[in-house]
Each structure stands twice: as C-alpha cells, then as structure tokens.
PDB file of C-alpha atoms in Angstrom:
ATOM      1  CA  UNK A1358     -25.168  -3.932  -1.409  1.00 37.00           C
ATOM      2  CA  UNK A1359     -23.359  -6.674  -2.518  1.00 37.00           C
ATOM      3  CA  UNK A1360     -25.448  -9.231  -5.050  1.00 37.00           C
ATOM      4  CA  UNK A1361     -29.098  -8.774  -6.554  1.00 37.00           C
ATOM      5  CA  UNK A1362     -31.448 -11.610  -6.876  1.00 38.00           C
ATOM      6  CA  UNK A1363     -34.712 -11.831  -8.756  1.00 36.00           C
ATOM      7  CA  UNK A1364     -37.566 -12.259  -6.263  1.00 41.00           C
ATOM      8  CA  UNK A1365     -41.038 -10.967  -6.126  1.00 38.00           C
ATOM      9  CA  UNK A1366     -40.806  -9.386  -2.524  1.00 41.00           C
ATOM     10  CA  UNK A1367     -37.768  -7.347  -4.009  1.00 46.00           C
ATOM     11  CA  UNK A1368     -39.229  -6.485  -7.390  1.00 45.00           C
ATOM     12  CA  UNK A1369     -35.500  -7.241  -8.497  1.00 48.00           C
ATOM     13  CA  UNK A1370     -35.654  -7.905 -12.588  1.00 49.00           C
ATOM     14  CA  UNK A1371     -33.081 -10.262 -12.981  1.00 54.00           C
ATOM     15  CA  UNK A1372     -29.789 -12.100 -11.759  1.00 63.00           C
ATOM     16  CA  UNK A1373     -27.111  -9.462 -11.480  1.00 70.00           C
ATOM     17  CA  UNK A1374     -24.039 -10.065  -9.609  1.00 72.00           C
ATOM     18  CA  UNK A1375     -22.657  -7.846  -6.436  1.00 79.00           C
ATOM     19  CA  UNK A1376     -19.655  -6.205  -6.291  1.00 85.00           C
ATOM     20  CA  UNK A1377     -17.702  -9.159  -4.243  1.00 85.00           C
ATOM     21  CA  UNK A1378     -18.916 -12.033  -6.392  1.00 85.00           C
ATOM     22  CA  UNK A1379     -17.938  -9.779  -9.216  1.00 87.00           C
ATOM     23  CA  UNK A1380     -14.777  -9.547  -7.766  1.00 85.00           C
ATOM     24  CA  UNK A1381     -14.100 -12.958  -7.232  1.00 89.00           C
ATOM     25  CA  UNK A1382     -10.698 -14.318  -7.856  1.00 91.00           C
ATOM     26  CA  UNK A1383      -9.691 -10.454  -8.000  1.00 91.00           C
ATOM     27  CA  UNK A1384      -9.246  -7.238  -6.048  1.00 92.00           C
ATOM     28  CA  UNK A1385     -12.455  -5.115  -4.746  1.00 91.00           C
ATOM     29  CA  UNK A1386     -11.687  -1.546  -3.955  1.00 93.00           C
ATOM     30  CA  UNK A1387     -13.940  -0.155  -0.963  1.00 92.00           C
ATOM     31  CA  UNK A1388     -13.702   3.521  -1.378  1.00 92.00           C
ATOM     32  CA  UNK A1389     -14.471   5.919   1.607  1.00 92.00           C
ATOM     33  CA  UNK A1390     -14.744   2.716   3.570  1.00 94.00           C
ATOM     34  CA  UNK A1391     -15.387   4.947   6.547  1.00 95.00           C
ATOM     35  CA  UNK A1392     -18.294   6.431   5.382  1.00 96.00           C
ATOM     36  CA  UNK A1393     -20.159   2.894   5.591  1.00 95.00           C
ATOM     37  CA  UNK A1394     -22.756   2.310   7.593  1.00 96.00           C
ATOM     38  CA  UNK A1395     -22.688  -0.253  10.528  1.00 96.00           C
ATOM     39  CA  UNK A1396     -24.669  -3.235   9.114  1.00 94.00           C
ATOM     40  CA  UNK A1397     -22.846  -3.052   5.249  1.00 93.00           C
ATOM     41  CA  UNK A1398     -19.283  -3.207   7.904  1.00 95.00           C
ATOM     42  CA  UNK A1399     -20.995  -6.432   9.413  1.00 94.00           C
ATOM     43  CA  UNK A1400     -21.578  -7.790   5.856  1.00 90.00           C
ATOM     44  CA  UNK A1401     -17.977  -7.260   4.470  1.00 92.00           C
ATOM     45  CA  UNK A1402     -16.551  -8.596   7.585  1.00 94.00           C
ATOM     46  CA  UNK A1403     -18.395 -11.732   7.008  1.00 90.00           C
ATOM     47  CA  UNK A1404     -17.103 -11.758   3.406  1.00 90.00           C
ATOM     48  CA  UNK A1405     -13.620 -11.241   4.481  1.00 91.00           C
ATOM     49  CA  UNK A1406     -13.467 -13.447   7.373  1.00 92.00           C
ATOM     50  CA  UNK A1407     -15.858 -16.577   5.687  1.00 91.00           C
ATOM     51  CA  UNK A1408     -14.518 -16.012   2.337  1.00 89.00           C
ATOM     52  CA  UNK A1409     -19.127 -16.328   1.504  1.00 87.00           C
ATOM     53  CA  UNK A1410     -21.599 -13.856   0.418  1.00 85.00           C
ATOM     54  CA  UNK A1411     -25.394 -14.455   0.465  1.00 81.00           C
ATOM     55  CA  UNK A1412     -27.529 -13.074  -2.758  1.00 77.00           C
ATOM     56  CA  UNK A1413     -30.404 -11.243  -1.667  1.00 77.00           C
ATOM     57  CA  UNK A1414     -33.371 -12.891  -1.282  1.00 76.00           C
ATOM     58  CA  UNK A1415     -31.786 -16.609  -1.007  1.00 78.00           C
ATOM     59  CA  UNK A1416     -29.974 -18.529   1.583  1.00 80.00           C
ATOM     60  CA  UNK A1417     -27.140 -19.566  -0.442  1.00 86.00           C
ATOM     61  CA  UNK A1418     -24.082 -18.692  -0.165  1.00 87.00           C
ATOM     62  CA  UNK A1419     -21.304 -18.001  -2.679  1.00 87.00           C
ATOM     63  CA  UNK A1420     -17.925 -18.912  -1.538  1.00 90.00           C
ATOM     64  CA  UNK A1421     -15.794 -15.621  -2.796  1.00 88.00           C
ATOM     65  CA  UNK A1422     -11.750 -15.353  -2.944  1.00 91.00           C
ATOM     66  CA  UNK A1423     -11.489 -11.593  -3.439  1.00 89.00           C
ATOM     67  CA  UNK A1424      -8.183  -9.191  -2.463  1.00 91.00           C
ATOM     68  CA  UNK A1425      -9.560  -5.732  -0.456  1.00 92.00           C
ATOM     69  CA  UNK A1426      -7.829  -2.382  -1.135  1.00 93.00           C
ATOM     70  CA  UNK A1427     -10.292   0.000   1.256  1.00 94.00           C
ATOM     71  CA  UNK A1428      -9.382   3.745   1.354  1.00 92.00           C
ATOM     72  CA  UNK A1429     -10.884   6.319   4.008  1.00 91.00           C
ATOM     73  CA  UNK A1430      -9.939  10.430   4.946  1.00 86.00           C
ATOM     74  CA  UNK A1431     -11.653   9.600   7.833  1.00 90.00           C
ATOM     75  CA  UNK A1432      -9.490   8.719  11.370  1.00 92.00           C
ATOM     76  CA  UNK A1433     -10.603   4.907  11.463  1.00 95.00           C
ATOM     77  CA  UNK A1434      -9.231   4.619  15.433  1.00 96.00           C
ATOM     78  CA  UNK A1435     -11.178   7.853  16.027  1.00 97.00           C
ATOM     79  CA  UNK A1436     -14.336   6.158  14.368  1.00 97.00           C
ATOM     80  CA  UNK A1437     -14.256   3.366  16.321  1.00 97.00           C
ATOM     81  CA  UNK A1438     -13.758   4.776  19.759  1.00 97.00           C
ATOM     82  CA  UNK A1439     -17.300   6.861  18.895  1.00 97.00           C
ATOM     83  CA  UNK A1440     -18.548   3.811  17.629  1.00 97.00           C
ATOM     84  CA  UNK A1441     -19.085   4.452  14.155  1.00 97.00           C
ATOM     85  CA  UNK A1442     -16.701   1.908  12.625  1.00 97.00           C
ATOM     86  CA  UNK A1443     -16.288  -1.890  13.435  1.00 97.00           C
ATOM     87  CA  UNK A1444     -12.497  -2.701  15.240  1.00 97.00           C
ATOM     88  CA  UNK A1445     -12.858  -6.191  13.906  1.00 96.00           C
ATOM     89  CA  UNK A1446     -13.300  -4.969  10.580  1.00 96.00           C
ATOM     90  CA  UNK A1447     -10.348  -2.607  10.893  1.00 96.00           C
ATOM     91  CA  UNK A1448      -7.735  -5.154  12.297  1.00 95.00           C
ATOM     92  CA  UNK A1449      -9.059  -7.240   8.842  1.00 94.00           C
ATOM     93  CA  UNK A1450      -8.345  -4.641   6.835  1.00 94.00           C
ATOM     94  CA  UNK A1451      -5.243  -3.390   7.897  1.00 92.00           C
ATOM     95  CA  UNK A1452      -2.743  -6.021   7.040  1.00 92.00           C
ATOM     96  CA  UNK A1453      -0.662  -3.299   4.916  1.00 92.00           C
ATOM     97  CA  UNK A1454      -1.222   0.509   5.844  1.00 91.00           C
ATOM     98  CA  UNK A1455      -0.356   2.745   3.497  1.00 91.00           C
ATOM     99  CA  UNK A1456      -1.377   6.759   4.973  1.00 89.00           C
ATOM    100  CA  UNK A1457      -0.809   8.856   1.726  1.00 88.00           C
ATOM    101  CA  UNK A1458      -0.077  12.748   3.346  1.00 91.00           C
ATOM    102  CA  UNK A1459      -2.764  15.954   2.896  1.00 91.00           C
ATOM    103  CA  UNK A1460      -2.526  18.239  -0.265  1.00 95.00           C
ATOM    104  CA  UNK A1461      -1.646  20.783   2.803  1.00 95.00           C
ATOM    105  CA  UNK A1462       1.588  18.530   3.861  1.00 95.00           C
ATOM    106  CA  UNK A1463       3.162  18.267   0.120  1.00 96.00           C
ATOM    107  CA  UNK A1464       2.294  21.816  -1.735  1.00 97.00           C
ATOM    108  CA  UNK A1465       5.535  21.375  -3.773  1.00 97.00           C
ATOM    109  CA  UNK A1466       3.328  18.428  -5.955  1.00 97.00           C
ATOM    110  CA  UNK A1467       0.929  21.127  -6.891  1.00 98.00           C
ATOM    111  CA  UNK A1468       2.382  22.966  -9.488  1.00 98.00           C
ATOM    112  CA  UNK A1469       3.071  19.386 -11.221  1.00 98.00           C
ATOM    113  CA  UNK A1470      -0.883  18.167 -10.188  1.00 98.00           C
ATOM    114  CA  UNK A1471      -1.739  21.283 -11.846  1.00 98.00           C
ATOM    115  CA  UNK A1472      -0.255  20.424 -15.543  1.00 97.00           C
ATOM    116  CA  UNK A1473      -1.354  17.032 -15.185  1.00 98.00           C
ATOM    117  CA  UNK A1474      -4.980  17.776 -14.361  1.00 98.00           C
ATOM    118  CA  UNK A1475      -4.884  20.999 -16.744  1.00 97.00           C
ATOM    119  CA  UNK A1476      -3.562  18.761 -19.716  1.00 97.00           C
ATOM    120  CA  UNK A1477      -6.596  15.977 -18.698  1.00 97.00           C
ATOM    121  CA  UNK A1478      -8.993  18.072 -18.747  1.00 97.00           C
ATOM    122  CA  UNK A1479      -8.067  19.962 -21.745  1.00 96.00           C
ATOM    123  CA  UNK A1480      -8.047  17.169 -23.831  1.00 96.00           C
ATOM    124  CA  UNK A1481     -11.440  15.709 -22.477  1.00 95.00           C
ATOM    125  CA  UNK A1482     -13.265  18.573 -23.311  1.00 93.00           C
ATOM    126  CA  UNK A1483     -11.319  18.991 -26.775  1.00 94.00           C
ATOM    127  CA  UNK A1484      -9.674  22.748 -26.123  1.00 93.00           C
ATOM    128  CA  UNK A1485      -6.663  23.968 -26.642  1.00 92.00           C
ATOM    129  CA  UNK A1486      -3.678  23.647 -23.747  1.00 92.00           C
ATOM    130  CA  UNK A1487      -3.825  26.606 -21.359  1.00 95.00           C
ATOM    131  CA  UNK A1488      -0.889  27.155 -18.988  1.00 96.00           C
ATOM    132  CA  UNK A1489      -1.138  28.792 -15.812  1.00 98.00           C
ATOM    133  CA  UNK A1490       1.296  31.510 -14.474  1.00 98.00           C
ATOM    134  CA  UNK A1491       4.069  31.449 -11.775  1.00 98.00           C
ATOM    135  CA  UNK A1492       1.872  33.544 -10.053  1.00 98.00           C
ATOM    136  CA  UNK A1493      -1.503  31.654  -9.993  1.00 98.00           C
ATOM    137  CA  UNK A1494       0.611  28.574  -9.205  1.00 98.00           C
ATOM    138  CA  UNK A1495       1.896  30.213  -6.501  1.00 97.00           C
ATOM    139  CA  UNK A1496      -1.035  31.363  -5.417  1.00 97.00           C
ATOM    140  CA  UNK A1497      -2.588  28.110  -5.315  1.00 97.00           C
ATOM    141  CA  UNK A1498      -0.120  26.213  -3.285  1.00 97.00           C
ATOM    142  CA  UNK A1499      -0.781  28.810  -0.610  1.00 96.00           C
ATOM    143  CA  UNK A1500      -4.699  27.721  -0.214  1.00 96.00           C
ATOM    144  CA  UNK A1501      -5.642  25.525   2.056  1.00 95.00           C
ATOM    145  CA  UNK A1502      -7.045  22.213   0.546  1.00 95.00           C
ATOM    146  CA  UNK A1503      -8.809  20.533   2.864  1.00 91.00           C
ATOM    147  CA  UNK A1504     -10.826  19.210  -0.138  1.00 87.00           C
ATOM    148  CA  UNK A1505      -7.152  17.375  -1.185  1.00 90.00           C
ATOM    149  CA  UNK A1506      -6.920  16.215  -4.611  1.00 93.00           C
ATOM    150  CA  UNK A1507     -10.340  16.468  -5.683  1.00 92.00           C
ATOM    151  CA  UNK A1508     -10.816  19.955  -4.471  1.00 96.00           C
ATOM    152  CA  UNK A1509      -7.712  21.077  -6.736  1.00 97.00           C
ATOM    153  CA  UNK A1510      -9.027  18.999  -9.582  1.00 97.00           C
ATOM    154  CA  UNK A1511     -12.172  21.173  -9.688  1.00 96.00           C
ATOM    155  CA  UNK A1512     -10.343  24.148  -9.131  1.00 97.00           C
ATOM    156  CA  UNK A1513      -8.100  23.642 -11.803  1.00 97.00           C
ATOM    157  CA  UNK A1514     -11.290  22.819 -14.459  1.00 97.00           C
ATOM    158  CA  UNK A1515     -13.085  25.772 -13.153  1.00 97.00           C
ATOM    159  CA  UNK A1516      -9.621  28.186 -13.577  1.00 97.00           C
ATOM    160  CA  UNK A1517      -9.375  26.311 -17.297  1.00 96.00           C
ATOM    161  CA  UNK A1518     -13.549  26.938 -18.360  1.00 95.00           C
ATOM    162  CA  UNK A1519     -13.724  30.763 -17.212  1.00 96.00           C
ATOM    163  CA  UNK A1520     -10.060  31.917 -16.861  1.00 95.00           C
ATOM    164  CA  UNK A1521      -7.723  33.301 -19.848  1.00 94.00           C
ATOM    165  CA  UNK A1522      -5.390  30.860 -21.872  1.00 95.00           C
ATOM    166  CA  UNK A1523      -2.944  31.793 -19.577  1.00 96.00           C
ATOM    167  CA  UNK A1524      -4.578  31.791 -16.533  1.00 97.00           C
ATOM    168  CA  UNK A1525      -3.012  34.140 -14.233  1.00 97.00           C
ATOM    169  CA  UNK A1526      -3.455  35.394 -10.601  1.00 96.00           C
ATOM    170  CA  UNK A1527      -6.340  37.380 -11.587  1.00 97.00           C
ATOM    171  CA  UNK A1528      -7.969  34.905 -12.754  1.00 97.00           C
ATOM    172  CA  UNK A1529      -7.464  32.545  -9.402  1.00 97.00           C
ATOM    173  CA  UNK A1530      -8.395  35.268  -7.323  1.00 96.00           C
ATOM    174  CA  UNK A1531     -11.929  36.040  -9.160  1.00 96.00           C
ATOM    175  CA  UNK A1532     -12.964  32.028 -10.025  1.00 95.00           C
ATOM    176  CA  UNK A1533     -11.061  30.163  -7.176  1.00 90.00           C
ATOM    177  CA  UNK A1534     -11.098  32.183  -3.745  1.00 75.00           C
ATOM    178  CA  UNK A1535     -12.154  30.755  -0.904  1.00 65.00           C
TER     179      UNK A1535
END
C-alpha cells in the first residue's frame, strides 16, 4: 500500500516509491478513506502520528512530512461505532471538516453541472456542443442522485452519446430513467 521494495520473497522488480514517500514535503489525498480496510487505517495512522513509513520488505523507516486531505460518503461516526473505521484515525484526520451537501440537497447546481460536464465531455471526445432542453433539465433535477456527482456525470455522457443534439425530455426519459 504505501512503498514497494525489491525483494525475492515479494517478487517486487525494482525500487518504486509509495504514495506517502511520494508525497513527502506535499499533500496526499486519501479518497473514499472510509472504504479502507482496518490494517491500511493502522498504517496511515502510524504515518500521520510518527511522521515514518516502512518500505516493504525492510525495516527502515522513512521519516515523511506529508499534508492529508481524506474524503469519504460514508458516516465516519457511524463506521466507527460498528467498528469498521479507527476513532484514533478519525480525531487525526479531522482537524478541518469540510461536509460538502448531496446532489439531492442543492438541485439548483444541476442545470449549471450539466453545461459544464456536457461541454467536458464534448470536447474530449471531439463532437460538436449539444445543449439540453428546459425540459430534460428539469427533468433531471427531479431524480434522485444518490450516485451524487458521478452518477450525473455519466448520465449526462450517456444523454450526449445516444440522445439528439438537443437532447430533450424524450431523450432523458428513454437513456436515463431510473
């Protein structure tokens, strides 16, 4: 998980830094921190708290100065009580809290997530703009997207491969129903 060390028991090839010594002097960013199993929790605690990492396959450590931005959608209190997440780990990590509301609570940035993610993807894929009617938008900021950000992203490519060049509610109702 966090450094790679050539050694014959681990058939690693060569020296290959982990993602904290990578990081060090910098920021790491821990994404779906919650998902993490038990033992890789025990190993960033001991990053975070003795400021060391151990390569794999050696006993030395690497001191490490490294700045943690974690994100989660899971309820890290809720984890803990069922035992899933460390609390030490979670009092280390949350020095500055930042809870960023569902797709659900603000449906009036969809129409505006919509022409960002319709003019990104447009241009990745090298096809002409499409624009999407006042009634698909609609439409859309009525679902329920307990998917968040991501979900709409894929809806939004999906509406922009097989819908019209305007895509309209037709088209969200045949290629994006739930």
């Amino acid at each position: 998980f966090f450094v790679f060390f050539s050694c014959l028991l681990c058939s690693a090839v060569k020296d290959r830094a982990g993602k904290f010594e990578a990081a060090n002097k910098g920021t790491i960013f821990l994404d779906e921190i919650g998902d993490m199993s038990l033992s890789a929790q025990a190993k960033v605690l001991r990053a975070l708290q003795e400021s060391k990492i151990s390569r794999v396959g050696t006993d030395k450590d690497i001191k490490v100065d490294v700045r943690v931005i974690a994100a989660t959608n899971k309820d890290l209190k809720k984890e803990i009580e069922e035992g899933k997440f460390r609390e030490d780990l979670y009092h280390r990590l949350a020095v500055i809290l930042i809870q960023v509301p569902s797709l659900n609570d603000r449906r009036n940035d969809i129409p505006l997530l919509i022409e960002h993610f319709s003019k990104k993807i447009t241009e990745e894929q090298g096809m002409a703009a499409k624009t999407f009617s006042d009634t698909a938008i609609k439409l859309l900021k009525a679902y329920d997207w307990t998917g968040n950000i991501r979900e709409l992203r894929n809806v939004v490519e999906r509406l922009i491969i097989l819908g019209g060049q305007n895509v309209s509610e037709d088209d969200v109702k045949l290629f994006a129903s739930k």
